[in-house]
Coordinates of C-alpha atoms and ligand atoms in Angstrom, one line a residue:
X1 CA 13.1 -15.6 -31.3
X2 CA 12.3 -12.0 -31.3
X3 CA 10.4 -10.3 -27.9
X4 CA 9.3 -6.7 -27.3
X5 CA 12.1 -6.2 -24.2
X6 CA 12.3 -2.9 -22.2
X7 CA 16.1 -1.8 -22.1
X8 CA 15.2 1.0 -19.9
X9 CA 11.3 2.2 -18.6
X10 CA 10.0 4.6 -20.2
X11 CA 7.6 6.0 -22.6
X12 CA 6.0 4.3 -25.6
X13 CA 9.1 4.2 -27.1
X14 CA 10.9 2.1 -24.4
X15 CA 9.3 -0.9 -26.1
X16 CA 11.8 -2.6 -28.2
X17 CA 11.3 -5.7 -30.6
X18 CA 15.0 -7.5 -30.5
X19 CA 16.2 -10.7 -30.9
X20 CA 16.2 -12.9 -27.7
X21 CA 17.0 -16.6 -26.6
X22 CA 14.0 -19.0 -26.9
X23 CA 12.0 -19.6 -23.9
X24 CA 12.5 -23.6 -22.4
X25 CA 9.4 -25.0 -20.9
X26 CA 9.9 -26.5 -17.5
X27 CA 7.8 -29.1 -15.5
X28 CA 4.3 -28.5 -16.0
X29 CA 4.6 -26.5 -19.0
X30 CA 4.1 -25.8 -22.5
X31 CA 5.7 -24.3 -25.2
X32 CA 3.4 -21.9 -27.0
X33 CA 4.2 -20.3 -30.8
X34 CA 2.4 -16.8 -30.1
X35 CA 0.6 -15.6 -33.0
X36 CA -1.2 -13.1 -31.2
X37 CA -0.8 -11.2 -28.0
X38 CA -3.0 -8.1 -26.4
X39 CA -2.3 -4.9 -24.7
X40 CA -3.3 -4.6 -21.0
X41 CA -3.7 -1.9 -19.3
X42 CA -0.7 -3.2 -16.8
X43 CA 1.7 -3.4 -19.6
X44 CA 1.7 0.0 -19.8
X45 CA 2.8 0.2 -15.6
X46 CA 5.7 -2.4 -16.4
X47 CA 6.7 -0.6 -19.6
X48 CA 7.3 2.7 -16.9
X49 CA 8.7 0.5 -14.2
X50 CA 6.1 0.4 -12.4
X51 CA 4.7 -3.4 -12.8
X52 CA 7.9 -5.3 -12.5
X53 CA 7.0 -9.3 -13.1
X54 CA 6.7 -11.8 -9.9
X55 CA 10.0 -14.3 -9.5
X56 CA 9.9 -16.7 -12.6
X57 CA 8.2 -14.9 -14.9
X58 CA 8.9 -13.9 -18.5
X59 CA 10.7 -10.6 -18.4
X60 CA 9.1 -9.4 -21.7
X61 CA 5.6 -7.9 -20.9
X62 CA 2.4 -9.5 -21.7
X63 CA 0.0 -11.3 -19.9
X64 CA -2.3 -13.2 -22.7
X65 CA -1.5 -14.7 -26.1
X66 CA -2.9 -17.3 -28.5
X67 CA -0.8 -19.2 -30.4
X68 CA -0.2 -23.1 -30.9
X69 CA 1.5 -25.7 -28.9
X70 CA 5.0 -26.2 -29.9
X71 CA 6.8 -28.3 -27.2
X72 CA 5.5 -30.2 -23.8
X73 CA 7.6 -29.9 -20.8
X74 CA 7.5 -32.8 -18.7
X75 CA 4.6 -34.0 -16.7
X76 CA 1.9 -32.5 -18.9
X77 CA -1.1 -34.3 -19.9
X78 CA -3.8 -33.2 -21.8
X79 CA -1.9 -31.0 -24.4
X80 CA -0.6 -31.9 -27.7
X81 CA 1.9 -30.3 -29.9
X82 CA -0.3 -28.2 -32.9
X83 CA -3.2 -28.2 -30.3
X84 CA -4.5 -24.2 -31.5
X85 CA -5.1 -22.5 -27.5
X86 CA -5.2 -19.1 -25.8
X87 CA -3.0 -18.8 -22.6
X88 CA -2.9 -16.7 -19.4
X89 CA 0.5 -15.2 -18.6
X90 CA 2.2 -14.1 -15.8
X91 CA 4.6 -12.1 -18.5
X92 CA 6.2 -12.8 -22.0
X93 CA 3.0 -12.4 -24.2
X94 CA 4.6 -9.6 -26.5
X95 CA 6.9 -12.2 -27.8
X96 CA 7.3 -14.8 -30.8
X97 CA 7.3 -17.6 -28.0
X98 CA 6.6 -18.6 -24.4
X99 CA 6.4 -20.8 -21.7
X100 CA 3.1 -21.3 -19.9
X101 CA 2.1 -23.3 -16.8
X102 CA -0.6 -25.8 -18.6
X103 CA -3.6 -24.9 -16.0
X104 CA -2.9 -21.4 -17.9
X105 CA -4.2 -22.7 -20.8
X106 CA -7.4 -23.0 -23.2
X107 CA -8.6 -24.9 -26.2
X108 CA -9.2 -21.3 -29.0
X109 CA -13.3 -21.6 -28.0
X110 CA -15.7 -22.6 -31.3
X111 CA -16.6 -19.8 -33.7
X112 CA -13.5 -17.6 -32.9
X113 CA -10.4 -17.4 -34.9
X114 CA -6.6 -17.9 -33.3
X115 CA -5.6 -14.4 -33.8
X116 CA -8.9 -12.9 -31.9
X117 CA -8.7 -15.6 -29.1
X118 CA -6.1 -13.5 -27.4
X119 CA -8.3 -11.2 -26.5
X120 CA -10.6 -13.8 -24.1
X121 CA -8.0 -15.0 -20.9
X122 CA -7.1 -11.8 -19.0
X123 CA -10.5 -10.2 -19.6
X124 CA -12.5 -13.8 -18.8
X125 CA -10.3 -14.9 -15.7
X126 CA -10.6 -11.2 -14.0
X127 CA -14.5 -10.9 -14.7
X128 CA -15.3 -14.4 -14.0
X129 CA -13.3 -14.6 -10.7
X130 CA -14.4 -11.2 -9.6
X131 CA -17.4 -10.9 -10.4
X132 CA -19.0 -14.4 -10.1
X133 CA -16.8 -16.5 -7.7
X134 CA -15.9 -13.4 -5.4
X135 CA -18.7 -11.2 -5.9
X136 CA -21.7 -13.9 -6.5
X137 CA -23.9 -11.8 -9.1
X138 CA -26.9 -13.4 -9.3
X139 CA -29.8 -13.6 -12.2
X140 CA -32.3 -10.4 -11.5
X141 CA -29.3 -8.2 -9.5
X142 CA -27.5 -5.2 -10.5
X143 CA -23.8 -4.9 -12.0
X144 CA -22.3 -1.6 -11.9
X145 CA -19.2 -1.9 -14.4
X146 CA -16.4 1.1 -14.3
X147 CA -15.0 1.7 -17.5
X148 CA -18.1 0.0 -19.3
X149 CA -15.7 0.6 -22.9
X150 CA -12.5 -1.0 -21.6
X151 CA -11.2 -4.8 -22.3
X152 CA -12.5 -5.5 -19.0
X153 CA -15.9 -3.6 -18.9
X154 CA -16.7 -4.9 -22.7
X155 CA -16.5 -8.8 -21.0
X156 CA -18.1 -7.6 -17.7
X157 CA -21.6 -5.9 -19.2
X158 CA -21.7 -9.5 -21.4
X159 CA -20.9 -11.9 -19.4
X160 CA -23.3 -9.9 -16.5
X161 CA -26.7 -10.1 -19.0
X162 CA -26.0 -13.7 -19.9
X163 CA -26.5 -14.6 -16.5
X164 CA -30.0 -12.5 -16.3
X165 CA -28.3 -9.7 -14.5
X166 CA -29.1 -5.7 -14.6
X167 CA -26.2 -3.6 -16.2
X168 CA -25.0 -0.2 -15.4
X169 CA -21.8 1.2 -17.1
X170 CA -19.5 4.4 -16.8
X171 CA -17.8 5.5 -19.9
X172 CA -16.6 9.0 -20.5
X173 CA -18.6 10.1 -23.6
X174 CA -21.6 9.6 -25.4
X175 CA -20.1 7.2 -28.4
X176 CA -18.5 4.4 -25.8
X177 CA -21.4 4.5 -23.8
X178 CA -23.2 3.7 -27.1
X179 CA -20.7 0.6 -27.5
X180 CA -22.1 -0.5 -24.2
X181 CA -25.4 -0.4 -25.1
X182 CA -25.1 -2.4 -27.8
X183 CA -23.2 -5.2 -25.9
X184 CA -26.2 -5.1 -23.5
X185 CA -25.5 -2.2 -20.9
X186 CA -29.2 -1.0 -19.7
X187 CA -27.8 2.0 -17.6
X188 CA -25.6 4.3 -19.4
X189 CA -23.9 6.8 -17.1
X190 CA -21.3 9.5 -18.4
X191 CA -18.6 10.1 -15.6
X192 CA -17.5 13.2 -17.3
X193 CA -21.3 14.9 -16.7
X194 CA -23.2 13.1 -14.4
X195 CA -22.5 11.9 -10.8
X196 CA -23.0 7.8 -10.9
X197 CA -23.9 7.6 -7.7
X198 CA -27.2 9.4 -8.0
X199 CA -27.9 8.1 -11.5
X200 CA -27.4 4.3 -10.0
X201 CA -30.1 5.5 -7.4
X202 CA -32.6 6.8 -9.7
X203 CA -32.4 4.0 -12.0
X204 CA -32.9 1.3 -8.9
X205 CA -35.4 3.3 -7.0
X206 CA -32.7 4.3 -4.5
X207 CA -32.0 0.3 -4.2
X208 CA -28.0 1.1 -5.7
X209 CA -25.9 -1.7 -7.2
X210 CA -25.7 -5.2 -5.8
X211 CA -22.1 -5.6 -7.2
X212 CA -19.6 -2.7 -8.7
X213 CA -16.8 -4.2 -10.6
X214 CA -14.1 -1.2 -9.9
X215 CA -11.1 -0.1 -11.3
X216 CA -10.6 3.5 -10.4
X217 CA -9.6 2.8 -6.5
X218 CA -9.0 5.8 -4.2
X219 CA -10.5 7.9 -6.5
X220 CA -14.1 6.3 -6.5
X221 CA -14.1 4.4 -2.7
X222 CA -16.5 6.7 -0.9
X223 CA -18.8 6.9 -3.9
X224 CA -18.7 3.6 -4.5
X225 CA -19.9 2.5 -1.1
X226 CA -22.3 5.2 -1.5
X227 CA -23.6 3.6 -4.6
X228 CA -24.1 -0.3 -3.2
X229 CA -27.4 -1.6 -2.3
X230 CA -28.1 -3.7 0.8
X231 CA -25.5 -6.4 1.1
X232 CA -23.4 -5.0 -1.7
X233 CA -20.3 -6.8 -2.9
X234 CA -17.6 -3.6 -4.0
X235 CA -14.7 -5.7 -6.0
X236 CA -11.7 -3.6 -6.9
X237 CA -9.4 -4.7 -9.4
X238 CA -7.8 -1.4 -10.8
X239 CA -6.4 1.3 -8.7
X240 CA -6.5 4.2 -11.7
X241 CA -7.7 6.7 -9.0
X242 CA -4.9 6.3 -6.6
X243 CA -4.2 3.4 -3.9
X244 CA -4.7 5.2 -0.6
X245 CA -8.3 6.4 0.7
X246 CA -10.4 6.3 3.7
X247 CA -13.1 3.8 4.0
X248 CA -16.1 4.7 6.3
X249 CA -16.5 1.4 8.0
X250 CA -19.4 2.2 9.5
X251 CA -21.5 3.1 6.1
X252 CA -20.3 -1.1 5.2
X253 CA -22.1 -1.9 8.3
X254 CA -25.6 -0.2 7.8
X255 CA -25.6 -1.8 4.7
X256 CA -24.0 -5.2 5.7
X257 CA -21.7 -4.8 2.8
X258 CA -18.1 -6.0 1.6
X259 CA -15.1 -4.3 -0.4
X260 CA -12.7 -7.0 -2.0
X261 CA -9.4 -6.7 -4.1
X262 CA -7.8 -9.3 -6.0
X263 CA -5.1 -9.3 -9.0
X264 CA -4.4 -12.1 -11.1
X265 CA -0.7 -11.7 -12.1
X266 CA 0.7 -12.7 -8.8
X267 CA -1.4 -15.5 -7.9
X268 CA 0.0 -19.3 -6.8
X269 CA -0.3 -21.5 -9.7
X270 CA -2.8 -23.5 -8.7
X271 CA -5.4 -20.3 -8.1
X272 CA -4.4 -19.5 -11.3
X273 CA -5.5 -23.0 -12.7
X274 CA -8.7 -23.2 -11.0
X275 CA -9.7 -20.2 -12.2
X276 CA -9.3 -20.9 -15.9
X277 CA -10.9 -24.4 -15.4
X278 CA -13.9 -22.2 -13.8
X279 CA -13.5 -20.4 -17.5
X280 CA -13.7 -23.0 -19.5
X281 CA -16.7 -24.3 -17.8
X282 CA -18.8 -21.3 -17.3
X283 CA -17.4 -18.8 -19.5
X284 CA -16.2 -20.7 -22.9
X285 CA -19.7 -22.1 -24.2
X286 CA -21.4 -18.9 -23.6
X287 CA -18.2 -18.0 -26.1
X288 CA -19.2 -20.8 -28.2
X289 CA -22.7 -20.2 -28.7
X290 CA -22.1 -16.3 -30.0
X291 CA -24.1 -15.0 -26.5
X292 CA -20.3 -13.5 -25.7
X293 CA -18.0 -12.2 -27.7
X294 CA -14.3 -10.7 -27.8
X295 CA -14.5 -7.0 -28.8
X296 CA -11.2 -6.1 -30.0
X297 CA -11.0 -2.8 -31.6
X298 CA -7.6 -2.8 -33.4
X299 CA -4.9 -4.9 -34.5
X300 CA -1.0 -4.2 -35.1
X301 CA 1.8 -5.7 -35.6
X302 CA 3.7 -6.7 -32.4
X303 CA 6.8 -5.1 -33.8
X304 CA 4.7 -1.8 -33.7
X305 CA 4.1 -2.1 -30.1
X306 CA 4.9 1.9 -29.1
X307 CA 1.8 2.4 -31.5
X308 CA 0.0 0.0 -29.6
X309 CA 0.3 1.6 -26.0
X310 CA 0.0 4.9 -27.3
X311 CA -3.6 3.8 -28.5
X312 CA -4.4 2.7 -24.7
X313 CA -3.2 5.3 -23.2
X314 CA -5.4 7.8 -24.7
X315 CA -7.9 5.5 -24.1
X316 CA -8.9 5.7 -27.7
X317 CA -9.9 2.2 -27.8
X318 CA -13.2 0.6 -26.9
X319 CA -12.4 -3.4 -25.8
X320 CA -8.6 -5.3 -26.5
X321 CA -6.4 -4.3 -28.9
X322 CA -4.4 -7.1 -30.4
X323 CA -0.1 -7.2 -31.7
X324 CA 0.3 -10.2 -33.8
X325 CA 3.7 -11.6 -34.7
X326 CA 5.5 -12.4 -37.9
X327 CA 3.5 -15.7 -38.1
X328 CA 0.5 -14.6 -37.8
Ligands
LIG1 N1 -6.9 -7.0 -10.8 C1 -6.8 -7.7 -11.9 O1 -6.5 -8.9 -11.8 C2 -6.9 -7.0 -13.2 C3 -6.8 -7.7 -14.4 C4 -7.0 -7.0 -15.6 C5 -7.3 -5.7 -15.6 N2 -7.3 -5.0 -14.4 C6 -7.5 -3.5 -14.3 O2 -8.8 -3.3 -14.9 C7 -8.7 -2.0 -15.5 C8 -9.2 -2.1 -17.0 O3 -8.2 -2.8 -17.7 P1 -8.1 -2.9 -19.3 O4 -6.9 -3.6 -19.7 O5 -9.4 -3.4 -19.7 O6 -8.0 -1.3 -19.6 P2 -8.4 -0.3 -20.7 O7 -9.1 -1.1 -21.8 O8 -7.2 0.5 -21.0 O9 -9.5 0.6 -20.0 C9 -9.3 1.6 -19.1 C10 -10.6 2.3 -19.0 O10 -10.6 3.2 -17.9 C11 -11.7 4.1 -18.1 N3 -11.7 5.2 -17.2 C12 -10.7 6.1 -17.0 N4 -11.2 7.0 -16.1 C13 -12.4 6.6 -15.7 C14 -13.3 7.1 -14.7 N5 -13.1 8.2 -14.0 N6 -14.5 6.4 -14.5 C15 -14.7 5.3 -15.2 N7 -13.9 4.8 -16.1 C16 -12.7 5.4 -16.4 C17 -11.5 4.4 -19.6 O11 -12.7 4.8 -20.1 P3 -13.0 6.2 -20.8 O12 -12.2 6.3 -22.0 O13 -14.5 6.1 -21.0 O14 -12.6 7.3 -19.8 C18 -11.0 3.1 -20.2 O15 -12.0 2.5 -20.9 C19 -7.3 -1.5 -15.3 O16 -7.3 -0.6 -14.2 C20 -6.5 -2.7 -15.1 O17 -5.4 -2.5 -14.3 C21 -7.1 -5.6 -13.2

């Protein structure tokens, strides 16, 4: 088969489509054909060295894909081969095959074709388990998303006003603050000319946000504390804005609130699988019934990878863009 492989880290063009040996799925696994895969904003880390991927994983970067079941492994039930699915991945996404563990993998939800379902895992499993089973937004509260235009914020400000919650978004710039609005945002903040914190305030009469899903880090942690309500949930998922910062524990205790940080990539299997069962209950017939849907806002072929990255880097995109392979 052929993979995108990284002979040495680099820039874009460190991204190299060559020939490779086929992927072999082990217990507990399937073989998926990829048709489509999607850029994360992580690939772009590994591609620079940065990200390297946890013992056992696919050395080729990419962490989603859709695609159809070509082989079992043994001691999988539940799968057939031809079944049409979307997978999470640990790695080996930007490829013309992979191996997944099968609690990493979903039926391609009604009403969405196989290329665009790669768009749904890493975005659904990282707003889902953040900001629901971690962060318990509830119907009537208020979401602050970072990065309202991004793969992740386009999932977060949906799947957030499907559950009857209040939307705030940071974007830099009036036209992806725009794209927020029209997936539902109802507080549209512009980080390069405004300070979110006080615009949060004024539109909560000084109340703040119940939950901010963060992915600036460093960078934002004083602010952000600033900007939660009462019993405020602060889940971190992106460190954009540096790792390292001090947290004033004793603003967390006037306001009896909690800072969390998770990643997905290096979770134990089975945290992995419960999650994307959680998915496929919660998440998957709101996908279904058209109330959420994948943005994806280009997509190449996964030979032209370089293209790809360069496109995410300059943050030029507004929700997943998509490399589809020879088949697809
Ligand atoms: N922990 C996990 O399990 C997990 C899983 C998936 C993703 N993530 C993280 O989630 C983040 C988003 O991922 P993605 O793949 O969706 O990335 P993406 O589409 O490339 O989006 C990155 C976003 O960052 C925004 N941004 C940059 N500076 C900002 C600032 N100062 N304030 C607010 N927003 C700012 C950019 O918006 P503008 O163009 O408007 O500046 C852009 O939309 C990344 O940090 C990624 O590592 C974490």
């Amino acid at each position: 088969m052929h993979a995108i492989t990284i002979p040495e880290p680099g820039g874009p063009e460190a991204l190299v489509w060559a020939e490779v040996p086929d992927p072999v799925p082990g217990e507990g696994e399937v073989l998926v054909e990829v048709v489509a895969g999607a850029v994360n904003r992580a690939d772009l880390l590994q591609r620079q060295g940065f990200y390297n991927p946890p013992p056992g994983a696919s050395p080729y970067p990419g962490l989603e894909c859709s695609g159809r079941i070509a082989a079992i492994g043994p001691g999988v039930a539940g799968w057939s081969v031809g079944d049409e699915v979307c997978a999470l991945l640990a790695g080996g996404g930007y490829a013309e095959k992979v191996a997944v563990p099968a609690g990493q993998v979903l039926p391609v939800p009604e009403g969405v074709d196989l290329v665009t379902a790669a768009a749904l895992p890493e975005v659904t499993a990282t707003v889902w388990s953040n900001v629901f089973m971690v962060a318990h937004l509830r119907p009537g509260e208020t979401l602050l998303v970072h990065g309202g235009a991004s793969g992740i914020g386009t999932m977060a400000i949906q799947l957030a006003k499907a559950v009857g919650a209040r939307v705030a978004v940071t974007a830099g710039g009036p036209e992806k603050l725009a794209r927020c609005a029209e997936l539902g945002a109802d507080i549209l903040i512009d980080y390069r000319e405004q300070d979110f914190v006080e615009e949060i305030h004024k539109a909560t009469d000084g109340a703040g946000a119940d939950v901010i899903l963060d992915i600036m880090g460093a960078k934002y942690l004083e602010r952000n504390v600033k900007a939660l309500a009462v019993n405020g949930r602060l889940a971190v998922i992106g460190l954009q804005g540096g790792r390292k910062a001090e947290l004033d524990l004793g603003a967390l205790l006037d306001k009896r609130a909690a800072v969390t940080a998770t990643s997905l990539r290096k979770r134990p299997l089975e945290e992995k699988a419960a999650i994307i069962a959680a998915v496929r209950e919660h998440v998957w017939p709101l996908v279904g019934a058209g109330t959420v849907r994948p943005v994806v806002d280009r997509i190449c072929p996964m030979a032209e990878a370089p293209e790809a990255h360069r496109t995410v880097e300059a943050s030029s995109h507004v929700g997943k863009v998509l490399l589809v392979t020879p088949s697809a």
